[in-house]
CSV table of C-alpha atoms and ligand atoms in Angstrom, one decimal:
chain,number,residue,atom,x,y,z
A,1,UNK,CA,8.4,-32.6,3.6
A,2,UNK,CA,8.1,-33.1,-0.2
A,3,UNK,CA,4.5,-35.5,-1.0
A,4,UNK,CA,2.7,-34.2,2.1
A,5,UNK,CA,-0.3,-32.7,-0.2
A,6,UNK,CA,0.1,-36.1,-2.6
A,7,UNK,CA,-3.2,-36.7,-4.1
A,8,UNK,CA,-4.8,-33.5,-3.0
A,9,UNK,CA,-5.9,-30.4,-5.8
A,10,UNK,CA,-5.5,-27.0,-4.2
A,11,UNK,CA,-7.1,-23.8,-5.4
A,12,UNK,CA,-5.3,-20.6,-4.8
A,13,UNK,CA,-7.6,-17.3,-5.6
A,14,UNK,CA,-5.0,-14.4,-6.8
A,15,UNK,CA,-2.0,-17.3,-7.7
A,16,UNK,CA,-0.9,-15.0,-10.7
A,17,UNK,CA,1.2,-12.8,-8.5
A,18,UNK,CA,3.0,-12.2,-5.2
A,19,UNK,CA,2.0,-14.4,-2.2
A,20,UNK,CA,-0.5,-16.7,-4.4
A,21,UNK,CA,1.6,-17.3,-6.9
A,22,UNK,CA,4.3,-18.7,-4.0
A,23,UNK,CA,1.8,-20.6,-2.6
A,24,UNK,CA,0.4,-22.1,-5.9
A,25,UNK,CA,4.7,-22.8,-6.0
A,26,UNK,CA,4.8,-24.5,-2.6
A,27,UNK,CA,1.8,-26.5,-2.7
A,28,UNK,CA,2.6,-28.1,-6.1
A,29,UNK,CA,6.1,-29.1,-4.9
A,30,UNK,CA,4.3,-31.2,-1.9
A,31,UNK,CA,2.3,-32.6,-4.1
A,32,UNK,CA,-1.2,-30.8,-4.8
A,33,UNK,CA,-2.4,-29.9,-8.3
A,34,UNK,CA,-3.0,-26.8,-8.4
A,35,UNK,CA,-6.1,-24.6,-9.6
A,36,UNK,CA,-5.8,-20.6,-9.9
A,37,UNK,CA,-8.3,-18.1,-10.6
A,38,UNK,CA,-7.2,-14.7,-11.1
A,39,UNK,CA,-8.0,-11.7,-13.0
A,40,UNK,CA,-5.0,-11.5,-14.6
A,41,UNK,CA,-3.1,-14.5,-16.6
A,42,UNK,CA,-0.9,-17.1,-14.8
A,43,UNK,CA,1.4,-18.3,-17.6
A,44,UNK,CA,4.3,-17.4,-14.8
A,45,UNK,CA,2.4,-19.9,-12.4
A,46,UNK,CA,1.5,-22.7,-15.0
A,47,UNK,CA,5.5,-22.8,-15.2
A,48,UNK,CA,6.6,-22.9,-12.0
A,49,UNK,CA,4.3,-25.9,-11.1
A,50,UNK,CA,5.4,-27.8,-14.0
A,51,UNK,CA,8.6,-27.7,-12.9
A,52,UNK,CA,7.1,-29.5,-9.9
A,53,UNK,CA,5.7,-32.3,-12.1
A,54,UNK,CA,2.3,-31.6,-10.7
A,55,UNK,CA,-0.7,-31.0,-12.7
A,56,UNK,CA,-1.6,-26.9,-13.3
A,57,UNK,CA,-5.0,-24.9,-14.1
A,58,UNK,CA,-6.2,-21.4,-14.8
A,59,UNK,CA,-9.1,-19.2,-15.6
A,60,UNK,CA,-9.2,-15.4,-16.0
A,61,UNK,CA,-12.3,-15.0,-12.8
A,62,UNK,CA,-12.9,-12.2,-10.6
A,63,UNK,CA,-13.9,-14.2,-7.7
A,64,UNK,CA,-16.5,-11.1,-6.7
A,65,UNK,CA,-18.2,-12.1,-9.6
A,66,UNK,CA,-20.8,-15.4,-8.0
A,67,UNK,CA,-21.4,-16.7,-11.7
A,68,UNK,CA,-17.8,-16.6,-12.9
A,69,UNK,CA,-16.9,-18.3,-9.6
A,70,UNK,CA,-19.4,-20.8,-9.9
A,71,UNK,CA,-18.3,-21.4,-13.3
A,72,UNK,CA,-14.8,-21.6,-12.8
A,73,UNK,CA,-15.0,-24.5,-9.8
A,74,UNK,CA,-17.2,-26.5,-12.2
A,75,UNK,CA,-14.3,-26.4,-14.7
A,76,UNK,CA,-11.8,-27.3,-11.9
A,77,UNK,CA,-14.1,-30.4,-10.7
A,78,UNK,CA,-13.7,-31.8,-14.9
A,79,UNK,CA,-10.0,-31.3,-14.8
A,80,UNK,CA,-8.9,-32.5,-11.5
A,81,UNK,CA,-11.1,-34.3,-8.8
A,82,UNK,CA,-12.9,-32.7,-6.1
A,83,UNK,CA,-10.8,-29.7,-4.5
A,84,UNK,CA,-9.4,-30.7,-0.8
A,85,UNK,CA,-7.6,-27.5,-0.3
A,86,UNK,CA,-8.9,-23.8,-0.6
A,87,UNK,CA,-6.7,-20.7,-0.6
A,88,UNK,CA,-8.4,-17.5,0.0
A,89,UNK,CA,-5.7,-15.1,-1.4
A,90,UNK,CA,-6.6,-12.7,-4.0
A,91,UNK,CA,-7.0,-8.9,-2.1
A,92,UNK,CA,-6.9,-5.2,-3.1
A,93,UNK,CA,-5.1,-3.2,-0.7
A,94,UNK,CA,-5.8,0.6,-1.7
A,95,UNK,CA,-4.4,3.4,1.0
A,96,UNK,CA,-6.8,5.9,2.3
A,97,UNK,CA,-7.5,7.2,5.7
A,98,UNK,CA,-10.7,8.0,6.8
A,99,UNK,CA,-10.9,11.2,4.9
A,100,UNK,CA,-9.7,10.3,1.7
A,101,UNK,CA,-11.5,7.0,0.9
A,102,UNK,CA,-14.1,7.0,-1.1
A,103,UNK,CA,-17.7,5.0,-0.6
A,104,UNK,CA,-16.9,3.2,-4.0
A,105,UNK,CA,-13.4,2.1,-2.6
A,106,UNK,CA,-14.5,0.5,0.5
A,107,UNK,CA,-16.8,-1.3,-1.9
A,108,UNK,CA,-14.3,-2.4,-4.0
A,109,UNK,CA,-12.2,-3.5,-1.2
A,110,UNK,CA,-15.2,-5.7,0.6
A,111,UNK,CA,-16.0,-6.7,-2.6
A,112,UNK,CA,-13.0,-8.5,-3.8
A,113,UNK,CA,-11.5,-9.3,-0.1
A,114,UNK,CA,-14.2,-10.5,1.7
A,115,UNK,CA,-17.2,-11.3,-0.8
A,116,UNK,CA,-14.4,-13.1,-2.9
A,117,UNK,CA,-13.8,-15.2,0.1
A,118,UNK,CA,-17.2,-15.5,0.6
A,119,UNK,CA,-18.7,-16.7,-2.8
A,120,UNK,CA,-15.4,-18.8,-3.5
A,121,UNK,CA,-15.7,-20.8,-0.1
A,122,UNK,CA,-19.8,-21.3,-1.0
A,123,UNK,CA,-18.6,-22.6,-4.6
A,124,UNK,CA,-16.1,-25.0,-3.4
A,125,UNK,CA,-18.0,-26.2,-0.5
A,126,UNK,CA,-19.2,-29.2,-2.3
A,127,UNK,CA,-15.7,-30.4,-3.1
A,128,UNK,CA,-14.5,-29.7,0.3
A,129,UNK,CA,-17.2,-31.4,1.9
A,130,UNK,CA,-16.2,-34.9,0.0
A,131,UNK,CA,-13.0,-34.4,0.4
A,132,UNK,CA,-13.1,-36.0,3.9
A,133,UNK,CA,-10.0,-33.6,5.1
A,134,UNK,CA,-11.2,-30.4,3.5
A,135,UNK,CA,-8.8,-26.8,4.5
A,136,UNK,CA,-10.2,-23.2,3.7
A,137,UNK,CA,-7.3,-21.1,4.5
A,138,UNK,CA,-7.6,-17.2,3.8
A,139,UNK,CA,-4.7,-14.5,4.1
A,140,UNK,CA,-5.1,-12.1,6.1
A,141,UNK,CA,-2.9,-9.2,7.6
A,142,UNK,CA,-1.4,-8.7,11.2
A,143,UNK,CA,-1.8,-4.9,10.5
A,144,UNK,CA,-5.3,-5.7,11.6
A,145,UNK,CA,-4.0,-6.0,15.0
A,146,UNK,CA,-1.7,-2.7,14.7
A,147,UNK,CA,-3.5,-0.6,12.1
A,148,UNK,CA,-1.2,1.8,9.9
A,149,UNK,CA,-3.8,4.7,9.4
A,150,UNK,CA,-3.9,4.8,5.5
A,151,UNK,CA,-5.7,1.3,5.1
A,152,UNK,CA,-9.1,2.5,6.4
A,153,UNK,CA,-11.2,-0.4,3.8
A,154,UNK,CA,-8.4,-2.5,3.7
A,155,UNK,CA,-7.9,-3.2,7.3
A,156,UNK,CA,-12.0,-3.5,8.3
A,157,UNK,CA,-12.1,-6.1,5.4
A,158,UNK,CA,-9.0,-7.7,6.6
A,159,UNK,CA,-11.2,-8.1,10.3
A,160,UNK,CA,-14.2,-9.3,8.3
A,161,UNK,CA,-12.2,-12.0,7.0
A,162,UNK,CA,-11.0,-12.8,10.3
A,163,UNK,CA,-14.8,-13.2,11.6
A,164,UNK,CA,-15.8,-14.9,8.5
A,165,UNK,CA,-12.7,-17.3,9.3
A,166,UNK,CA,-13.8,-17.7,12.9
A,167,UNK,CA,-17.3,-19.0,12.2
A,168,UNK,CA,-16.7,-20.8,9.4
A,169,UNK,CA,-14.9,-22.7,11.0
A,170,UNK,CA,-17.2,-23.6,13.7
A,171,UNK,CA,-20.3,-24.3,10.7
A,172,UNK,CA,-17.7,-26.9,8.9
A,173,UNK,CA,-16.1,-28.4,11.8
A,174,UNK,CA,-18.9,-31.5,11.3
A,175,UNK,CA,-17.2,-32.0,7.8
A,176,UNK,CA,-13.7,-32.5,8.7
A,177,UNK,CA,-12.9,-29.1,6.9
A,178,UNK,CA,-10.8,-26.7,8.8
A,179,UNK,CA,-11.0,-23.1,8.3
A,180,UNK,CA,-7.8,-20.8,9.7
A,181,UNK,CA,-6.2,-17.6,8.3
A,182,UNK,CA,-2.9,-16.3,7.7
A,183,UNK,CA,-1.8,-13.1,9.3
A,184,UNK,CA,1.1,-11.6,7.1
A,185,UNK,CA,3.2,-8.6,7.9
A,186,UNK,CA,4.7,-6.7,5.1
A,187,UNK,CA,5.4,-8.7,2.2
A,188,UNK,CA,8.2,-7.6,-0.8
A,189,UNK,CA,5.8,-8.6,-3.7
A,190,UNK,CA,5.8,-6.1,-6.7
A,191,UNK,CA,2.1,-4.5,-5.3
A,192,UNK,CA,3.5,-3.7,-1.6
A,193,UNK,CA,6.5,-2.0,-3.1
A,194,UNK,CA,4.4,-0.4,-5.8
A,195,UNK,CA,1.9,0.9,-2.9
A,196,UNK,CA,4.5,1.6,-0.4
A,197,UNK,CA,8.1,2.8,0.2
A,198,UNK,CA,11.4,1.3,1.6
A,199,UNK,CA,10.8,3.4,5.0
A,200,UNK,CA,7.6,1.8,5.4
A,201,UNK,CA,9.6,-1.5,4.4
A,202,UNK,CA,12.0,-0.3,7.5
A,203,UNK,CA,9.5,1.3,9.9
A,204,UNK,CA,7.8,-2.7,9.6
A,205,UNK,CA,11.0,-4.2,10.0
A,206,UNK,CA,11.8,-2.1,13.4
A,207,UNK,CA,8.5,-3.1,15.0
A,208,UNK,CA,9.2,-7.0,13.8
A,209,UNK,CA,11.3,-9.1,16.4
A,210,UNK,CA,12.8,-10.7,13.2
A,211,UNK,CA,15.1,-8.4,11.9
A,212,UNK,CA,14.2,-8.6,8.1
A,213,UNK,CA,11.6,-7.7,5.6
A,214,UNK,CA,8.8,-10.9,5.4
A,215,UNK,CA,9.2,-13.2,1.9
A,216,UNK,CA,6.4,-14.8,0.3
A,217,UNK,CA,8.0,-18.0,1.7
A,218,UNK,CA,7.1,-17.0,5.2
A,219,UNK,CA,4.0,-16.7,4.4
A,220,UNK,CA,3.8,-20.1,1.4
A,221,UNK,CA,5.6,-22.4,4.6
A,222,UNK,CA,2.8,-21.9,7.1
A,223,UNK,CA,-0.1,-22.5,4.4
A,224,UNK,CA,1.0,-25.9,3.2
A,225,UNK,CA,1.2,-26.9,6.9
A,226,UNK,CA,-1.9,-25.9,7.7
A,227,UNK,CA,-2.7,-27.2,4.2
A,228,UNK,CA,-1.4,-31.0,5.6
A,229,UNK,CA,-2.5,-33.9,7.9
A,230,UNK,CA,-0.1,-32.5,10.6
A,231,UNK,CA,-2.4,-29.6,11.1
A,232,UNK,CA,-5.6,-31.7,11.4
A,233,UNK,CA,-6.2,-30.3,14.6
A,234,UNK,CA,-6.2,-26.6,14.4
A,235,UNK,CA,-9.2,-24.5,13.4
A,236,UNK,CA,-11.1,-21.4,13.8
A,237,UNK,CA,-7.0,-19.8,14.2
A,238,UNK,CA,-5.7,-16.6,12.9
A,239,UNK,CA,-1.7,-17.9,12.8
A,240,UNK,CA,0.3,-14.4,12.9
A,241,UNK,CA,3.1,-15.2,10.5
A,242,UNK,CA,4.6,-11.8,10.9
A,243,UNK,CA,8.1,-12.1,12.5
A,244,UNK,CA,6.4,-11.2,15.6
A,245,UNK,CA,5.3,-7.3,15.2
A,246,UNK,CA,2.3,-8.2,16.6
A,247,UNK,CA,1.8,-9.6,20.3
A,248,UNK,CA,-1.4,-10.6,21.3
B,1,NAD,N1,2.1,-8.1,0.4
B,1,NAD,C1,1.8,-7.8,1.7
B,1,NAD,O1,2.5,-7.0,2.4
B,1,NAD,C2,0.7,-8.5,2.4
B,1,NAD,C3,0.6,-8.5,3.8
B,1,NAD,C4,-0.4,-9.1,4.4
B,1,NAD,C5,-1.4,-9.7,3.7
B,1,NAD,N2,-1.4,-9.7,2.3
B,1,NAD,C6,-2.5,-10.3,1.6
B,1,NAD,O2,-1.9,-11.3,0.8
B,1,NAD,C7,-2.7,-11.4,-0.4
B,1,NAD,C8,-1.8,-11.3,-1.6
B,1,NAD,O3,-1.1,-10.1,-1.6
B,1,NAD,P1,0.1,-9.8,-2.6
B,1,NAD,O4,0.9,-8.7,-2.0
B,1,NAD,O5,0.7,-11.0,-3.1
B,1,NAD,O6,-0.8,-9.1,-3.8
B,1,NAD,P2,-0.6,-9.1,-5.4
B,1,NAD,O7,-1.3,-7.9,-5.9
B,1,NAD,O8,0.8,-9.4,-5.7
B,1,NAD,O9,-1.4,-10.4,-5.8
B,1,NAD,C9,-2.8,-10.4,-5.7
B,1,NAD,C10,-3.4,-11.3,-6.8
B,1,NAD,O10,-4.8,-11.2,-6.7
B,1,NAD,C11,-5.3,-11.0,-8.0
B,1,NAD,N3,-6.6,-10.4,-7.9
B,1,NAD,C12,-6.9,-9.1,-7.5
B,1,NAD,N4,-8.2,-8.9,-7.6
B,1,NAD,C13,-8.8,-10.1,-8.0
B,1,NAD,C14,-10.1,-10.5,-8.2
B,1,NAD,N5,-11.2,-9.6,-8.1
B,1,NAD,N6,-10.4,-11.7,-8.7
B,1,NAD,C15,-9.3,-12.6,-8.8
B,1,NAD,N7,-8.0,-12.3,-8.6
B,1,NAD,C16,-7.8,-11.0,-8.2
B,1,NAD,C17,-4.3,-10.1,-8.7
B,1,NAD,O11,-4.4,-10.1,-10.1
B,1,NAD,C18,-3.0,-10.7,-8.2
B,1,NAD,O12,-2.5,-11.8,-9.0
B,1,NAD,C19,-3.8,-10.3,-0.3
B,1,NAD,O13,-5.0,-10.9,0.2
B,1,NAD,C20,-3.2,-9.3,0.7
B,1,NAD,O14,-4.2,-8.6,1.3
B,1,NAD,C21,-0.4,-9.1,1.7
């Protein structure tokens, strides 16, 4: 399927690490340059897209921050042209129940999770809008549909997203921009196994149909399709990429 994103600039919020950074991976080697904003420095990204031959950029941005966001998709639009595709990645995921989270957490967790989505969608809006086949495409989390407890924040910003996906879509259908959301299940990057443990690996596994703990692959496969022309029909969907744990 390589050259399926040829001629298209992608941005991938949180493409330092984990799922982004396999995203920022997979859209480069179909095609896309590839912008990331991210808190933390993407020297490992920059590398693996240049061993796609595709064109790479970075800025340290928290993307709850509406100045640094704003400033950051200026700086895109002088390197690259226009942005066609959006990937709303970046997320905290802290574990609290009910009890235990804290007022600042949930904050936090809104802040970066949905906000982020939010503000970054408004600042490239202009680009997508150009673009004639525009795609916002945010990362979301089948737990939503099966809640683990311990996520109380984590899981209501998750379902924000999801509503936030929903009629967004149905505000930029007029612009040819789709708007859909990726529903993970439990993905081996270095922050799930940091904030988890292999029995919750294997308890997720066990409620799965597939019979294996999700990749960042699984998750990278389904974006650059929806990313593409062959998905130039679907919008306003939450696609459950999750090995089928959830049924709905
Ligand atoms: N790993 C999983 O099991 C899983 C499952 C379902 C959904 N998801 C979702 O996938 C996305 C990525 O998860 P991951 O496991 O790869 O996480 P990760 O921690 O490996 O990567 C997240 C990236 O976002 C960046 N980031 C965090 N806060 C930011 C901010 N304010 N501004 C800019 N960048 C910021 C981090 O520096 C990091 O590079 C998240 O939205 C997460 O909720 C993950």
């Amino acid at each position: 399927m390589a050259g399926r994103l040829t001629g298209r600039t992608a941005v991938v919020t949180g493409g330092s690490a984990g799922i982004g950074q396999e995203i920022a991976r997979r859209l480069a080697s179909e095609g896309a340059d590839i912008a990331v904003a991210d808190i933390n420095p993407a020297d490992e990204t920059r590398e693996l897209v240049a061993e796609t031959g595709r064109r790479f950029f970075s800025d340290k941005v928290d993307i709850s921050d509406e100045d640094a966001i704003h400033g950051f998709a200026a700086r895109v639009r002088s390197e690259f042209a226009a942005a066609d595709v959006l990937v709303n990645n970046a997320g905290v995921v802290p574990m609290a129940d009910i009890d235990h989270v804290t007022f600042d957490e949930w904050r936090r967790t809104f802040a970066v999770n949905v906000d982020g989505a939010f503000l970054t969608s408004k600042a490239f809006l202009p680009d997508l809008k150009e673009s004639g086949s525009g795609r916002i495409i945010n990362i979301t989390s089948s737990s939503y549909w099966a809640p683990p407890p311990p996520f109380v924040s984590y899981i209501s910003a998750k379902g924000a997203l999801n509503g936030f996906t929903s009629v967004l879509a149905a505000n930029l259908a007029a612009h040819h921009i789709t708007v859909n959301g990726v529903a993970a299940s439990l993905v081996r990057t270095a922050t799930a196994v940091a904030n988890t443990s292999e029995f919750f690996f294997e308890q997720t596994v066990h409620i799965q149909n597939i019979k294996r703990v999700q990749m960042p692959a699984d998750v990278s496969g389904v974006v650059a399709f929806l990313a593409s022309d062959d998905a130039a029909f679907i919008t306003g969907q939450i696609i459950a990429a999750d090995g089928g744990s959830t049924r709905r």
